[in-house]
Every structure is written in C-alpha cells, then in structure tokens.
Short mmCIF file of N, CA, C and O in Angstrom, two decimals:
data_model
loop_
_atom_site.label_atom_id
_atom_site.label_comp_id
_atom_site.label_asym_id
_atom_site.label_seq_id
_atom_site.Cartn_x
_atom_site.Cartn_y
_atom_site.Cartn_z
N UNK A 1 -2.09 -5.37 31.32
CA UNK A 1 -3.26 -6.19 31.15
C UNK A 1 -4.09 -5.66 29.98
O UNK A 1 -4.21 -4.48 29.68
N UNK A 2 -4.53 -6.48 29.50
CA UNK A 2 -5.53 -5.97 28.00
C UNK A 2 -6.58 -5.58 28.68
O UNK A 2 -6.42 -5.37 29.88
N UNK A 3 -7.90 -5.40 28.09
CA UNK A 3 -9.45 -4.68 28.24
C UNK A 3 -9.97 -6.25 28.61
O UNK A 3 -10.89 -6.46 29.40
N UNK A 4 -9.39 -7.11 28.04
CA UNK A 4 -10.46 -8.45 28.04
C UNK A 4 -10.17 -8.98 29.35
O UNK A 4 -11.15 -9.44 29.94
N UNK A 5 -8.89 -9.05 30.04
CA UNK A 5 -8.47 -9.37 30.98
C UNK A 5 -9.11 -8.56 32.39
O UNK A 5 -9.61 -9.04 33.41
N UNK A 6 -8.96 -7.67 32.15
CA UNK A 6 -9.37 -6.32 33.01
C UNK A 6 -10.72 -6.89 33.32
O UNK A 6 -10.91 -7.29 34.47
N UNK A 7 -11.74 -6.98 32.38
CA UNK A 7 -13.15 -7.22 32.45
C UNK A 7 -13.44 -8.64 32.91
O UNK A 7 -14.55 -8.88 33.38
N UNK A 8 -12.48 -9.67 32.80
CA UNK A 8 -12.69 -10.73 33.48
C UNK A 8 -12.54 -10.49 34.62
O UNK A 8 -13.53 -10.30 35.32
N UNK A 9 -11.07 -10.42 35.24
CA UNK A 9 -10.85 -10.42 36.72
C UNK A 9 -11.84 -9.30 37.62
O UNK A 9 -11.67 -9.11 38.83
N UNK A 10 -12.96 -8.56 36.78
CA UNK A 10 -13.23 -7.63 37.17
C UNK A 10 -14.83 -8.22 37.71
O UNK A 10 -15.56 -8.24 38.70
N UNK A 11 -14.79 -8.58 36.59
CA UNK A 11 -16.29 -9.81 36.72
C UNK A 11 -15.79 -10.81 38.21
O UNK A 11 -16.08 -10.23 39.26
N UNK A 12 -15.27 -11.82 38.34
CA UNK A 12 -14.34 -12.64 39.21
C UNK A 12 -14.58 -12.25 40.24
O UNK A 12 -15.40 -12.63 41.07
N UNK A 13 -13.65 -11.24 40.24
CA UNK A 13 -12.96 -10.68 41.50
C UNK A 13 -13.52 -9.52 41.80
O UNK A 13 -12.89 -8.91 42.66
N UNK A 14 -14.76 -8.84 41.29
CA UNK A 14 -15.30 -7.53 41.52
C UNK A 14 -14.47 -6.25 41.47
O UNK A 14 -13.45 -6.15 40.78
N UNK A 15 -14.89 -5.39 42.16
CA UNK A 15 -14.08 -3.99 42.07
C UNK A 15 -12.83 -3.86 42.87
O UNK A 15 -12.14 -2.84 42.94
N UNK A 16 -12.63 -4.84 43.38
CA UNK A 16 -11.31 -4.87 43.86
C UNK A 16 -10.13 -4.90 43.20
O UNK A 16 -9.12 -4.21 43.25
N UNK A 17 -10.55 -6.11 42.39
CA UNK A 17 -9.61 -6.71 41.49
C UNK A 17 -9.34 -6.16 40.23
O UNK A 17 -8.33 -6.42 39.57
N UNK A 18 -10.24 -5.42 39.90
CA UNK A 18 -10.25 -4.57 38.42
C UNK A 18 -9.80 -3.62 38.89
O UNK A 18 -8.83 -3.43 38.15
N UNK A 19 -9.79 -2.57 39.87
CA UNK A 19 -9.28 -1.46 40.15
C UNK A 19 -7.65 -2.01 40.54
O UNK A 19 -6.63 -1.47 40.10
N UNK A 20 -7.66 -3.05 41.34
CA UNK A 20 -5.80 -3.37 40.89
C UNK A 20 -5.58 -3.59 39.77
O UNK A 20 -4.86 -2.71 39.30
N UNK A 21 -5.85 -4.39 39.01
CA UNK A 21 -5.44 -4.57 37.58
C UNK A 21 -5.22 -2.86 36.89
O UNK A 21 -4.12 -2.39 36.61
N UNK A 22 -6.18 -2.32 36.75
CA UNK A 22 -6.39 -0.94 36.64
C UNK A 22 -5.10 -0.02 36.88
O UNK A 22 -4.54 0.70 36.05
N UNK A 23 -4.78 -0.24 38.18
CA UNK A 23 -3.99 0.63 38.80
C UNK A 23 -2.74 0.08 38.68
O UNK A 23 -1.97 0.75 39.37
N UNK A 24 -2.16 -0.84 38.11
CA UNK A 24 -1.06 -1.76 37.57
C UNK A 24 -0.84 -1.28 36.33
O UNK A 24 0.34 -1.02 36.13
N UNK A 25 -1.47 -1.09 35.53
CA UNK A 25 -2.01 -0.48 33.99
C UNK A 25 -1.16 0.70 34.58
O UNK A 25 0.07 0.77 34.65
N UNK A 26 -2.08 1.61 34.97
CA UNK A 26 -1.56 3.33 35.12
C UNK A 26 -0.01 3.09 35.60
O UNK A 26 0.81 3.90 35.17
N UNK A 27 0.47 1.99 36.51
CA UNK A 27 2.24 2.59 36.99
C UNK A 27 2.79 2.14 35.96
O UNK A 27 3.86 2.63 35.61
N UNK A 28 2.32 1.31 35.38
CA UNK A 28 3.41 0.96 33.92
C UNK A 28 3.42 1.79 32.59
O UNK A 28 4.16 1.82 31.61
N UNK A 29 2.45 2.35 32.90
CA UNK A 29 2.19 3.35 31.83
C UNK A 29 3.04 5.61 32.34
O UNK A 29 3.06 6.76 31.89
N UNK A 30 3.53 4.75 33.52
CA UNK A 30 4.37 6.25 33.99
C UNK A 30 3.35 6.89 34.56
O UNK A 30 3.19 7.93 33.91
N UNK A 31 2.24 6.81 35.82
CA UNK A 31 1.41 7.48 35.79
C UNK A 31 0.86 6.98 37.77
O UNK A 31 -0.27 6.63 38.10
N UNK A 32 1.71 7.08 38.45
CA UNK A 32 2.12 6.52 39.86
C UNK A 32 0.84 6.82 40.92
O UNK A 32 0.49 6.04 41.81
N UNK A 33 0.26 8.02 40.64
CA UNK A 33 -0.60 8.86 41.87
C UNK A 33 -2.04 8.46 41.11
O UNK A 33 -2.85 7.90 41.85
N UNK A 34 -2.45 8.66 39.76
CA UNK A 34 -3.52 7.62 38.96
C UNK A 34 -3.50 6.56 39.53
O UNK A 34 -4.58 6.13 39.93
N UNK A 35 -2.53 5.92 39.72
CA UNK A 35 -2.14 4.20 39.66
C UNK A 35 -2.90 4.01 41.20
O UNK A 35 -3.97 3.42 41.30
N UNK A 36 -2.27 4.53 42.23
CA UNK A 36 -2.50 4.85 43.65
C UNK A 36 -4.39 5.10 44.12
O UNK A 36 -5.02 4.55 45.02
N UNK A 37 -4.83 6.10 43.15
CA UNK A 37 -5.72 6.66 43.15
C UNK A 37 -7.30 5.55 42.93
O UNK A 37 -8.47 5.59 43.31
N UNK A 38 -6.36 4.58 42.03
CA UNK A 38 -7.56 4.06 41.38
C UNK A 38 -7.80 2.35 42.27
O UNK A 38 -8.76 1.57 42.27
N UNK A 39 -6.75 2.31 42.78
CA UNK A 39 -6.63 1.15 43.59
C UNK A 39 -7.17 1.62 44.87
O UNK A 39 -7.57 0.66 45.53
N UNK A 40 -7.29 2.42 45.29
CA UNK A 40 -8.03 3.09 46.46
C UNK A 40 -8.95 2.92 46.15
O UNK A 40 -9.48 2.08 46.88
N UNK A 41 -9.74 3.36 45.15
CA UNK A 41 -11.33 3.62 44.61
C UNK A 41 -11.66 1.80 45.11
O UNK A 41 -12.11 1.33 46.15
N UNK A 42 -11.17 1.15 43.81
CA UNK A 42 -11.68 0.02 44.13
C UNK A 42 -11.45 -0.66 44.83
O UNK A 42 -11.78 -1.83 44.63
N UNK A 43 -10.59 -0.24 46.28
CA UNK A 43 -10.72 -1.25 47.42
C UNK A 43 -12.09 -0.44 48.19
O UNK A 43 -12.68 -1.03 49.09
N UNK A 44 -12.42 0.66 47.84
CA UNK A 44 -13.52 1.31 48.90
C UNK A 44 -15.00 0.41 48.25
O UNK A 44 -16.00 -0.06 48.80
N UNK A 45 -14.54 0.48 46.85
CA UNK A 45 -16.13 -0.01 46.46
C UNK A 45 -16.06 -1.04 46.80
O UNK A 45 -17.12 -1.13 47.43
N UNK A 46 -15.29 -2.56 46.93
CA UNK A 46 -15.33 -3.54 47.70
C UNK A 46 -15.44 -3.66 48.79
O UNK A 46 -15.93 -4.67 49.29
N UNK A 47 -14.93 -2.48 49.60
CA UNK A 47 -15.48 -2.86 50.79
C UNK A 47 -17.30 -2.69 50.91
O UNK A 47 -18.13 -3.49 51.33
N UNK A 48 -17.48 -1.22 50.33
CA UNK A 48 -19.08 -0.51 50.28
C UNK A 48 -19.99 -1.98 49.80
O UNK A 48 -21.13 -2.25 50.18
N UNK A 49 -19.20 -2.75 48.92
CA UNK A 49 -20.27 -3.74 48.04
C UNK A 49 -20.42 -5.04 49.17
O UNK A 49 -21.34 -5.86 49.15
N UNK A 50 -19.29 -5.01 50.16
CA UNK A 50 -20.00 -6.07 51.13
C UNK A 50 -20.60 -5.07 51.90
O UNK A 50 -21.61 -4.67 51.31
N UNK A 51 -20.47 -4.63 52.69
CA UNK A 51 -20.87 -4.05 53.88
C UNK A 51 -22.59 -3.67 52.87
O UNK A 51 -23.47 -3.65 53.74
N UNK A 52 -23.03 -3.48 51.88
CA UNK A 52 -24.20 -3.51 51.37
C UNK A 52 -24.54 -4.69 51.19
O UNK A 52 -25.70 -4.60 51.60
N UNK A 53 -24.41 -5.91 50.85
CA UNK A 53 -24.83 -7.46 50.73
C UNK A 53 -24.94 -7.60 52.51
O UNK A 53 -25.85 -8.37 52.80
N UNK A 54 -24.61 -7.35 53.05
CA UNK A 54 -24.48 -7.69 54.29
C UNK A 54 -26.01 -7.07 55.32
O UNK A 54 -26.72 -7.56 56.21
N UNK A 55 -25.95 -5.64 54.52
CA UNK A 55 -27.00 -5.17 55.10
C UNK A 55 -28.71 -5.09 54.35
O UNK A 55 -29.83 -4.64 54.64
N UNK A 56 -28.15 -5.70 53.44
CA UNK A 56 -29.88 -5.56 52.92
C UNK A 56 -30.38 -7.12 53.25
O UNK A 56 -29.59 -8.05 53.19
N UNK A 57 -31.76 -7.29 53.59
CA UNK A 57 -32.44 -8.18 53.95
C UNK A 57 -32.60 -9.32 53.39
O UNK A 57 -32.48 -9.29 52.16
N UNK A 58 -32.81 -10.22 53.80
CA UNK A 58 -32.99 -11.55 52.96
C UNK A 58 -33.79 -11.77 52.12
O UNK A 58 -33.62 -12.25 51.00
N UNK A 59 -35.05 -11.30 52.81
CA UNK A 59 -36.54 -11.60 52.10
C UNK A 59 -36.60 -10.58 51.36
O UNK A 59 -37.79 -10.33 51.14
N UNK A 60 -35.58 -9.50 50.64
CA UNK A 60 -35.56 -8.71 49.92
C UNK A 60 -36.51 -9.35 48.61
O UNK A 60 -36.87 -10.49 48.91
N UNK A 61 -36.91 -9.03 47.53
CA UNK A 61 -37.52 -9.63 46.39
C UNK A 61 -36.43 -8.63 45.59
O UNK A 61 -36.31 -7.41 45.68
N UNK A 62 -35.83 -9.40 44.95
CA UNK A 62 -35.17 -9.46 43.52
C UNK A 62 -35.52 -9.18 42.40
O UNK A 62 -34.71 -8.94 41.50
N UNK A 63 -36.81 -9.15 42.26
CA UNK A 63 -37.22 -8.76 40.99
C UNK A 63 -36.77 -7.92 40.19
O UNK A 63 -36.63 -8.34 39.04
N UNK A 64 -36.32 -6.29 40.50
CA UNK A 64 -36.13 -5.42 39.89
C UNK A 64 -34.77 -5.46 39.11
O UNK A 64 -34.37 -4.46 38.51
N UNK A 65 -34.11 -6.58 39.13
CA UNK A 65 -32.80 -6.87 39.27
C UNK A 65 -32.75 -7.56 37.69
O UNK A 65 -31.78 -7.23 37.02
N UNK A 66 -33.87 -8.60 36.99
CA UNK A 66 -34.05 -8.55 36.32
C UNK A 66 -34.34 -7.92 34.89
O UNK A 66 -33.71 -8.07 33.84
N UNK A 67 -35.06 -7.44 35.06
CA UNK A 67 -35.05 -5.86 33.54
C UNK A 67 -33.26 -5.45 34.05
O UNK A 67 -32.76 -5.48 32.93
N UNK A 68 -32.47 -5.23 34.70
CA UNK A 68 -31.36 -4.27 34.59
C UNK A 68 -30.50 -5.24 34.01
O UNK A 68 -29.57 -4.89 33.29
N UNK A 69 -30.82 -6.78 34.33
CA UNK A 69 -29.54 -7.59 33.43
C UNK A 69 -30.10 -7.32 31.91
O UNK A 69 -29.25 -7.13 31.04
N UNK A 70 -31.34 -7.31 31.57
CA UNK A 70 -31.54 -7.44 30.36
C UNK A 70 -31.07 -6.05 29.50
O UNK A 70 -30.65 -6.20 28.35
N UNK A 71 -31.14 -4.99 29.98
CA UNK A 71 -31.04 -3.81 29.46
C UNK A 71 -29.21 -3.71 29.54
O UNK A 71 -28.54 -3.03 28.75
N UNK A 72 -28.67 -4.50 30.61
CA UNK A 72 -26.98 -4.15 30.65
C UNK A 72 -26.46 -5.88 29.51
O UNK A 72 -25.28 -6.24 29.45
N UNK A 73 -27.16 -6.36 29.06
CA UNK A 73 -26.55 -7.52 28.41
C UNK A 73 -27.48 -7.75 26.87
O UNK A 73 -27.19 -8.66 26.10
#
C-alpha cells in the first residue's frame, strides 16, 4: 500500500484499518513479528476509541475540539 492509501483507509476506517494496512506493509516487506505487532496496536486503539465515544457524555461541549482541527489542518 502507498502513504496515500494508508492515510485514507486510515481516515475511513480509523486505527483499525491503518494499522492492518500497516501491518500488511511490514509482512511483505520480510518483517512478520512488526507486521503482528502493529496490527495488535491498532485493533487495541479501536477498540479504546469506541469504548471512549461510548463513555463520554452527550452534553459534553465540543468546543475544544475546534482550535485542534485548526492547528492539525
């Protein structure tokens, strides 16, 4: 997978999907326990990233969320 690809499905599909893509990268590249390693990572942060949407509140206010897109885009 290229960098551009990676960063789409990654966007998409969150850390799940980029850490497979990721970890597809590393076994083709001869590199099996990386490969293993990194697909683990990003099935944990997918799980951590619901089980956090899940637990923070509704009436949360969003605001702060703003300035961080502007400063990451």
């Amino acid at each position: 997978f290229t960098v551009e690809n990676i960063s789409f499905g990654a966007f998409i599909g969150g850390p799940f999907v980029g850490g497979w893509m990721l970890g597809e990268n590393f076994k083709e590249l001869g590199n099996p326990s990386l490969a293993k390693k990194t697909k683990i990572i990003g099935f944990i942060l997918f799980i951590l990233l619901i089980l956090v949407g899940y637990y923070v509140k509704s009436d949360l206010s969003l605001g702060f969320i703003s300035p961080a897109l502007l400063i990451v885009f």
